[in-house]
Amino acid sequence: MSVRLPRTLRLDPSDTFVFPRAAEPGEWAVTGSFLFLDVETTGLSPKDRAAFRSGFVGVRSLGFSTLVVVSEATASEHAEAVEDLAGHIHERFGAPDRESARAAAREELDVSASLCNLPVGTVVAMHRAERDGSIREEFRSLHRRPGSDVLHGRAFHFAEVDEDAPEERVHLVGLIHDTRSGG
């Protein structure tokens, strides 16, 4: 038996700068709204605010990820994800016992699995907001371009430059002046 679950995806290092703690690439993920249930969102630091707005949560690290990818999880991987998340819910968030923590972890993973009624490999982003005293989540899927592989793609491309080639220089102040003067 397998189930589709979101797995954290890191295309570039931005999550390590934007969030207070970044999830490791490839962790099973949940939406993580439970982390913000008793939090006054207007008082969040900039990094915590970014996590609130767009961060999925890795079940092993409780770190944040901007993107997740729909992936197949085996029964044993699902069980391991439940145990990882249950450990956090019990130890860090005060669940009364391990079985209660497991039930809460299963529920979080079930919600995450419900987002994965998409083809394997589909990338998903989230926007979370507080409206009328409750947390609302909106999701959008980003699809692969035909013939490309998002999982092995790069957000940036570095080109090698011939050291003997003339160096390009851009005069930024001149560009501002040119755009203001219309020329």
PDB file of C-alpha atoms in Angstrom:
ATOM      1  CA  MET A   1       0.000   0.000   0.000  1.00  0.00           C
ATOM      2  CA  SER A   2       1.251   3.459  -0.829  1.00  0.00           C
ATOM      3  CA  VAL A   3      -0.168   6.905  -0.258  1.00  0.00           C
ATOM      4  CA  ARG A   4       0.670  10.221  -1.837  1.00  0.00           C
ATOM      5  CA  LEU A   5       2.200  12.737   0.529  1.00  0.00           C
ATOM      6  CA  PRO A   6       3.949  16.069   0.063  1.00  0.00           C
ATOM      7  CA  ARG A   7       7.719  16.050   0.332  1.00  0.00           C
ATOM      8  CA  THR A   8       9.736  19.230   0.932  1.00  0.00           C
ATOM      9  CA  LEU A   9      11.473  20.633  -2.120  1.00  0.00           C
ATOM     10  CA  ARG A  10      14.353  23.089  -2.169  1.00  0.00           C
ATOM     11  CA  LEU A  11      15.191  24.547  -5.578  1.00  0.00           C
ATOM     12  CA  ASP A  12      17.546  27.191  -4.184  1.00  0.00           C
ATOM     13  CA  PRO A  13      18.876  28.219  -0.755  1.00  0.00           C
ATOM     14  CA  SER A  14      16.231  30.923  -0.134  1.00  0.00           C
ATOM     15  CA  ASP A  15      14.337  28.893   2.505  1.00  0.00           C
ATOM     16  CA  THR A  16      17.475  28.952   4.659  1.00  0.00           C
ATOM     17  CA  PHE A  17      17.372  32.773   4.660  1.00  0.00           C
ATOM     18  CA  VAL A  18      13.625  33.427   4.700  1.00  0.00           C
ATOM     19  CA  PHE A  19      12.470  31.118   7.505  1.00  0.00           C
ATOM     20  CA  PRO A  20      13.636  30.833  11.115  1.00  0.00           C
ATOM     21  CA  ARG A  21      14.487  27.176  10.378  1.00  0.00           C
ATOM     22  CA  ALA A  22      14.442  25.519   6.978  1.00  0.00           C
ATOM     23  CA  ALA A  23      13.225  21.971   6.425  1.00  0.00           C
ATOM     24  CA  GLU A  24      15.689  19.539   4.958  1.00  0.00           C
ATOM     25  CA  PRO A  25      15.012  18.736   1.296  1.00  0.00           C
ATOM     26  CA  GLY A  26      12.999  15.532   0.880  1.00  0.00           C
ATOM     27  CA  GLU A  27      11.249  15.461   4.271  1.00  0.00           C
ATOM     28  CA  TRP A  28       7.623  14.394   4.417  1.00  0.00           C
ATOM     29  CA  ALA A  29       5.565  17.517   5.041  1.00  0.00           C
ATOM     30  CA  VAL A  30       2.339  18.795   6.547  1.00  0.00           C
ATOM     31  CA  THR A  31       0.754  22.220   6.196  1.00  0.00           C
ATOM     32  CA  GLY A  32       1.770  23.044   9.757  1.00  0.00           C
ATOM     33  CA  SER A  33      -1.036  25.434  10.630  1.00  0.00           C
ATOM     34  CA  PHE A  34      -1.191  23.843  14.084  1.00  0.00           C
ATOM     35  CA  LEU A  35       2.063  25.677  14.863  1.00  0.00           C
ATOM     36  CA  PHE A  36       0.203  28.993  14.627  1.00  0.00           C
ATOM     37  CA  LEU A  37      -3.115  28.210  16.342  1.00  0.00           C
ATOM     38  CA  ASP A  38      -2.362  30.053  19.587  1.00  0.00           C
ATOM     39  CA  VAL A  39      -0.050  32.693  18.109  1.00  0.00           C
ATOM     40  CA  GLU A  40      -0.812  36.384  17.686  1.00  0.00           C
ATOM     41  CA  THR A  41       0.265  36.691  14.038  1.00  0.00           C
ATOM     42  CA  THR A  42       0.546  40.486  14.090  1.00  0.00           C
ATOM     43  CA  GLY A  43       3.464  40.216  16.522  1.00  0.00           C
ATOM     44  CA  LEU A  44       5.515  37.703  14.537  1.00  0.00           C
ATOM     45  CA  SER A  45       9.115  38.431  13.546  1.00  0.00           C
ATOM     46  CA  PRO A  46       9.708  38.796   9.791  1.00  0.00           C
ATOM     47  CA  LYS A  47      11.013  35.212   9.476  1.00  0.00           C
ATOM     48  CA  ASP A  48       8.146  33.785  11.529  1.00  0.00           C
ATOM     49  CA  ARG A  49       5.695  35.840   9.444  1.00  0.00           C
ATOM     50  CA  ALA A  50       7.190  34.320   6.274  1.00  0.00           C
ATOM     51  CA  ALA A  51       6.784  30.851   7.796  1.00  0.00           C
ATOM     52  CA  PHE A  52       3.176  31.630   8.657  1.00  0.00           C
ATOM     53  CA  ARG A  53       2.386  32.940   5.170  1.00  0.00           C
ATOM     54  CA  SER A  54       3.979  30.260   3.031  1.00  0.00           C
ATOM     55  CA  GLY A  55       5.741  27.540   5.000  1.00  0.00           C
ATOM     56  CA  PHE A  56       4.964  23.849   4.813  1.00  0.00           C
ATOM     57  CA  VAL A  57       6.478  21.989   7.776  1.00  0.00           C
ATOM     58  CA  GLY A  58       8.884  19.059   7.545  1.00  0.00           C
ATOM     59  CA  VAL A  59       7.727  16.346   9.949  1.00  0.00           C
ATOM     60  CA  ARG A  60      11.227  15.370  11.026  1.00  0.00           C
ATOM     61  CA  SER A  61      12.793  18.815  11.587  1.00  0.00           C
ATOM     62  CA  LEU A  62       9.743  21.065  12.058  1.00  0.00           C
ATOM     63  CA  GLY A  63      11.572  23.342   9.624  1.00  0.00           C
ATOM     64  CA  PHE A  64       9.785  25.237   6.867  1.00  0.00           C
ATOM     65  CA  SER A  65       9.709  24.787   3.102  1.00  0.00           C
ATOM     66  CA  THR A  66       8.156  27.085   0.500  1.00  0.00           C
ATOM     67  CA  LEU A  67       7.473  24.234  -1.899  1.00  0.00           C
ATOM     68  CA  VAL A  68       6.487  20.592  -1.686  1.00  0.00           C
ATOM     69  CA  VAL A  69       6.279  17.946  -4.373  1.00  0.00           C
ATOM     70  CA  VAL A  70       3.601  15.245  -4.561  1.00  0.00           C
ATOM     71  CA  SER A  71       5.354  11.927  -3.923  1.00  0.00           C
ATOM     72  CA  GLU A  72       4.517   8.275  -3.309  1.00  0.00           C
ATOM     73  CA  ALA A  73       5.115   7.110   0.270  1.00  0.00           C
ATOM     74  CA  THR A  74       5.226   3.450   1.216  1.00  0.00           C
ATOM     75  CA  ALA A  75       3.282   2.234   4.235  1.00  0.00           C
ATOM     76  CA  SER A  76       6.499   2.130   6.272  1.00  0.00           C
ATOM     77  CA  GLU A  77       7.455   5.677   5.210  1.00  0.00           C
ATOM     78  CA  HIS A  78       3.985   6.892   6.183  1.00  0.00           C
ATOM     79  CA  ALA A  79       4.278   5.150   9.568  1.00  0.00           C
ATOM     80  CA  GLU A  80       7.708   6.720  10.107  1.00  0.00           C
ATOM     81  CA  ALA A  81       6.302  10.171   9.263  1.00  0.00           C
ATOM     82  CA  VAL A  82       3.497   9.625  11.781  1.00  0.00           C
ATOM     83  CA  GLU A  83       6.048   8.679  14.468  1.00  0.00           C
ATOM     84  CA  ASP A  84       8.316  11.654  13.676  1.00  0.00           C
ATOM     85  CA  LEU A  85       5.458  14.133  13.896  1.00  0.00           C
ATOM     86  CA  ALA A  86       3.909  12.411  16.922  1.00  0.00           C
ATOM     87  CA  GLY A  87       7.214  12.779  18.760  1.00  0.00           C
ATOM     88  CA  HIS A  88       7.121  16.553  18.254  1.00  0.00           C
ATOM     89  CA  ILE A  89       3.442  16.806  19.147  1.00  0.00           C
ATOM     90  CA  HIS A  90       3.990  14.856  22.376  1.00  0.00           C
ATOM     91  CA  GLU A  91       7.319  16.299  23.493  1.00  0.00           C
ATOM     92  CA  ARG A  92       7.144  19.895  22.244  1.00  0.00           C
ATOM     93  CA  PHE A  93       3.432  20.649  22.115  1.00  0.00           C
ATOM     94  CA  GLY A  94       2.217  18.816  25.207  1.00  0.00           C
ATOM     95  CA  ALA A  95       0.002  16.015  23.927  1.00  0.00           C
ATOM     96  CA  PRO A  96      -1.088  14.076  27.033  1.00  0.00           C
ATOM     97  CA  ASP A  97       0.335  10.773  25.785  1.00  0.00           C
ATOM     98  CA  ARG A  98       2.005   9.210  22.780  1.00  0.00           C
ATOM     99  CA  GLU A  99      -1.219   7.668  21.406  1.00  0.00           C
ATOM    100  CA  SER A 100      -2.985  11.059  21.419  1.00  0.00           C
ATOM    101  CA  ALA A 101       0.050  12.493  19.653  1.00  0.00           C
ATOM    102  CA  ARG A 102      -0.100   9.718  17.035  1.00  0.00           C
ATOM    103  CA  ALA A 103      -3.793  10.425  16.409  1.00  0.00           C
ATOM    104  CA  ALA A 104      -3.032  14.138  15.893  1.00  0.00           C
ATOM    105  CA  ALA A 105      -0.077  13.306  13.630  1.00  0.00           C
ATOM    106  CA  ARG A 106      -2.234  10.938  11.528  1.00  0.00           C
ATOM    107  CA  GLU A 107      -4.843  13.675  11.168  1.00  0.00           C
ATOM    108  CA  GLU A 108      -2.213  16.210  10.000  1.00  0.00           C
ATOM    109  CA  LEU A 109      -0.805  13.708   7.502  1.00  0.00           C
ATOM    110  CA  ASP A 110      -4.317  12.857   6.271  1.00  0.00           C
ATOM    111  CA  VAL A 111      -4.922  16.543   5.545  1.00  0.00           C
ATOM    112  CA  SER A 112      -1.614  16.694   3.687  1.00  0.00           C
ATOM    113  CA  ALA A 113      -2.447  13.543   1.732  1.00  0.00           C
ATOM    114  CA  SER A 114      -5.749  15.137   0.675  1.00  0.00           C
ATOM    115  CA  LEU A 115      -3.716  17.849  -1.105  1.00  0.00           C
ATOM    116  CA  CYS A 116      -1.947  15.212  -3.170  1.00  0.00           C
ATOM    117  CA  ASN A 117      -4.771  14.221  -5.518  1.00  0.00           C
ATOM    118  CA  LEU A 118      -2.460  15.446  -8.254  1.00  0.00           C
ATOM    119  CA  PRO A 119       0.061  13.665 -10.457  1.00  0.00           C
ATOM    120  CA  VAL A 120       3.250  12.547  -8.738  1.00  0.00           C
ATOM    121  CA  GLY A 121       5.873  15.230  -9.312  1.00  0.00           C
ATOM    122  CA  THR A 122       3.450  18.152  -9.114  1.00  0.00           C
ATOM    123  CA  VAL A 123       4.922  21.019  -7.123  1.00  0.00           C
ATOM    124  CA  VAL A 124       2.601  22.756  -4.655  1.00  0.00           C
ATOM    125  CA  ALA A 125       2.879  26.169  -2.991  1.00  0.00           C
ATOM    126  CA  MET A 126       0.719  27.533  -0.186  1.00  0.00           C
ATOM    127  CA  HIS A 127      -0.501  30.914   1.007  1.00  0.00           C
ATOM    128  CA  ARG A 128      -1.767  31.084   4.579  1.00  0.00           C
ATOM    129  CA  ALA A 129      -3.606  34.047   6.079  1.00  0.00           C
ATOM    130  CA  GLU A 130      -5.613  34.893   9.140  1.00  0.00           C
ATOM    131  CA  ARG A 131      -9.149  36.032   8.289  1.00  0.00           C
ATOM    132  CA  ASP A 132     -11.971  36.688  10.720  1.00  0.00           C
ATOM    133  CA  GLY A 133     -10.086  34.998  13.542  1.00  0.00           C
ATOM    134  CA  SER A 134      -9.323  31.772  11.698  1.00  0.00           C
ATOM    135  CA  ILE A 135      -6.450  30.501   9.597  1.00  0.00           C
ATOM    136  CA  ARG A 136      -7.135  30.021   5.882  1.00  0.00           C
ATOM    137  CA  GLU A 137      -4.875  28.160   3.483  1.00  0.00           C
ATOM    138  CA  GLU A 138      -4.848  28.421  -0.291  1.00  0.00           C
ATOM    139  CA  PHE A 139      -2.821  26.087  -2.482  1.00  0.00           C
ATOM    140  CA  ARG A 140      -1.635  26.302  -6.050  1.00  0.00           C
ATOM    141  CA  SER A 141       0.054  23.691  -8.130  1.00  0.00           C
ATOM    142  CA  LEU A 142       3.000  24.331 -10.389  1.00  0.00           C
ATOM    143  CA  HIS A 143       3.254  21.864 -13.237  1.00  0.00           C
ATOM    144  CA  ARG A 144       6.312  20.559 -14.998  1.00  0.00           C
ATOM    145  CA  ARG A 145       7.005  21.820 -18.452  1.00  0.00           C
ATOM    146  CA  PRO A 146       6.899  19.019 -21.019  1.00  0.00           C
ATOM    147  CA  GLY A 147      10.317  17.456 -21.296  1.00  0.00           C
ATOM    148  CA  SER A 148      11.704  18.968 -18.075  1.00  0.00           C
ATOM    149  CA  ASP A 149      12.297  17.439 -14.677  1.00  0.00           C
ATOM    150  CA  VAL A 150      11.527  19.868 -11.850  1.00  0.00           C
ATOM    151  CA  LEU A 151      13.053  17.600  -9.253  1.00  0.00           C
ATOM    152  CA  HIS A 152      16.426  17.749 -10.929  1.00  0.00           C
ATOM    153  CA  GLY A 153      16.114  21.231 -12.361  1.00  0.00           C
ATOM    154  CA  ARG A 154      17.918  24.259 -11.071  1.00  0.00           C
ATOM    155  CA  ALA A 155      16.545  27.601 -10.024  1.00  0.00           C
ATOM    156  CA  PHE A 156      19.782  29.223 -11.217  1.00  0.00           C
ATOM    157  CA  HIS A 157      22.170  28.477 -14.014  1.00  0.00           C
ATOM    158  CA  PHE A 158      25.849  29.369 -13.786  1.00  0.00           C
ATOM    159  CA  ALA A 159      27.634  29.951 -17.047  1.00  0.00           C
ATOM    160  CA  GLU A 160      31.368  29.606 -17.386  1.00  0.00           C
ATOM    161  CA  VAL A 161      33.041  32.692 -18.778  1.00  0.00           C
ATOM    162  CA  ASP A 162      36.206  32.870 -20.810  1.00  0.00           C
ATOM    163  CA  GLU A 163      38.648  34.821 -18.611  1.00  0.00           C
ATOM    164  CA  ASP A 164      40.148  36.472 -21.708  1.00  0.00           C
ATOM    165  CA  ALA A 165      36.776  37.892 -22.781  1.00  0.00           C
ATOM    166  CA  PRO A 166      36.190  41.587 -22.091  1.00  0.00           C
ATOM    167  CA  GLU A 167      34.340  42.261 -18.851  1.00  0.00           C
ATOM    168  CA  GLU A 168      30.851  43.684 -19.182  1.00  0.00           C
ATOM    169  CA  ARG A 169      30.119  46.719 -17.052  1.00  0.00           C
ATOM    170  CA  VAL A 170      26.796  48.297 -16.344  1.00  0.00           C
ATOM    171  CA  HIS A 171      26.506  51.886 -15.132  1.00  0.00           C
ATOM    172  CA  LEU A 172      23.404  51.654 -12.908  1.00  0.00           C
ATOM    173  CA  VAL A 173      23.230  55.372 -12.123  1.00  0.00           C
ATOM    174  CA  GLY A 174      23.377  56.097 -15.841  1.00  0.00           C
ATOM    175  CA  LEU A 175      20.507  53.673 -16.456  1.00  0.00           C
ATOM    176  CA  ILE A 176      18.359  55.456 -13.874  1.00  0.00           C
ATOM    177  CA  HIS A 177      19.197  58.803 -15.465  1.00  0.00           C
ATOM    178  CA  ASP A 178      18.426  57.453 -18.951  1.00  0.00           C
ATOM    179  CA  THR A 179      15.019  56.112 -17.882  1.00  0.00           C
ATOM    180  CA  ARG A 180      14.079  59.391 -16.188  1.00  0.00           C
ATOM    181  CA  SER A 181      15.073  61.493 -19.158  1.00  0.00           C
ATOM    182  CA  GLY A 182      13.365  59.167 -21.611  1.00  0.00           C
ATOM    183  CA  GLY A 183      16.540  58.263 -23.400  1.00  0.00           C
TER     184      GLY A 183
END
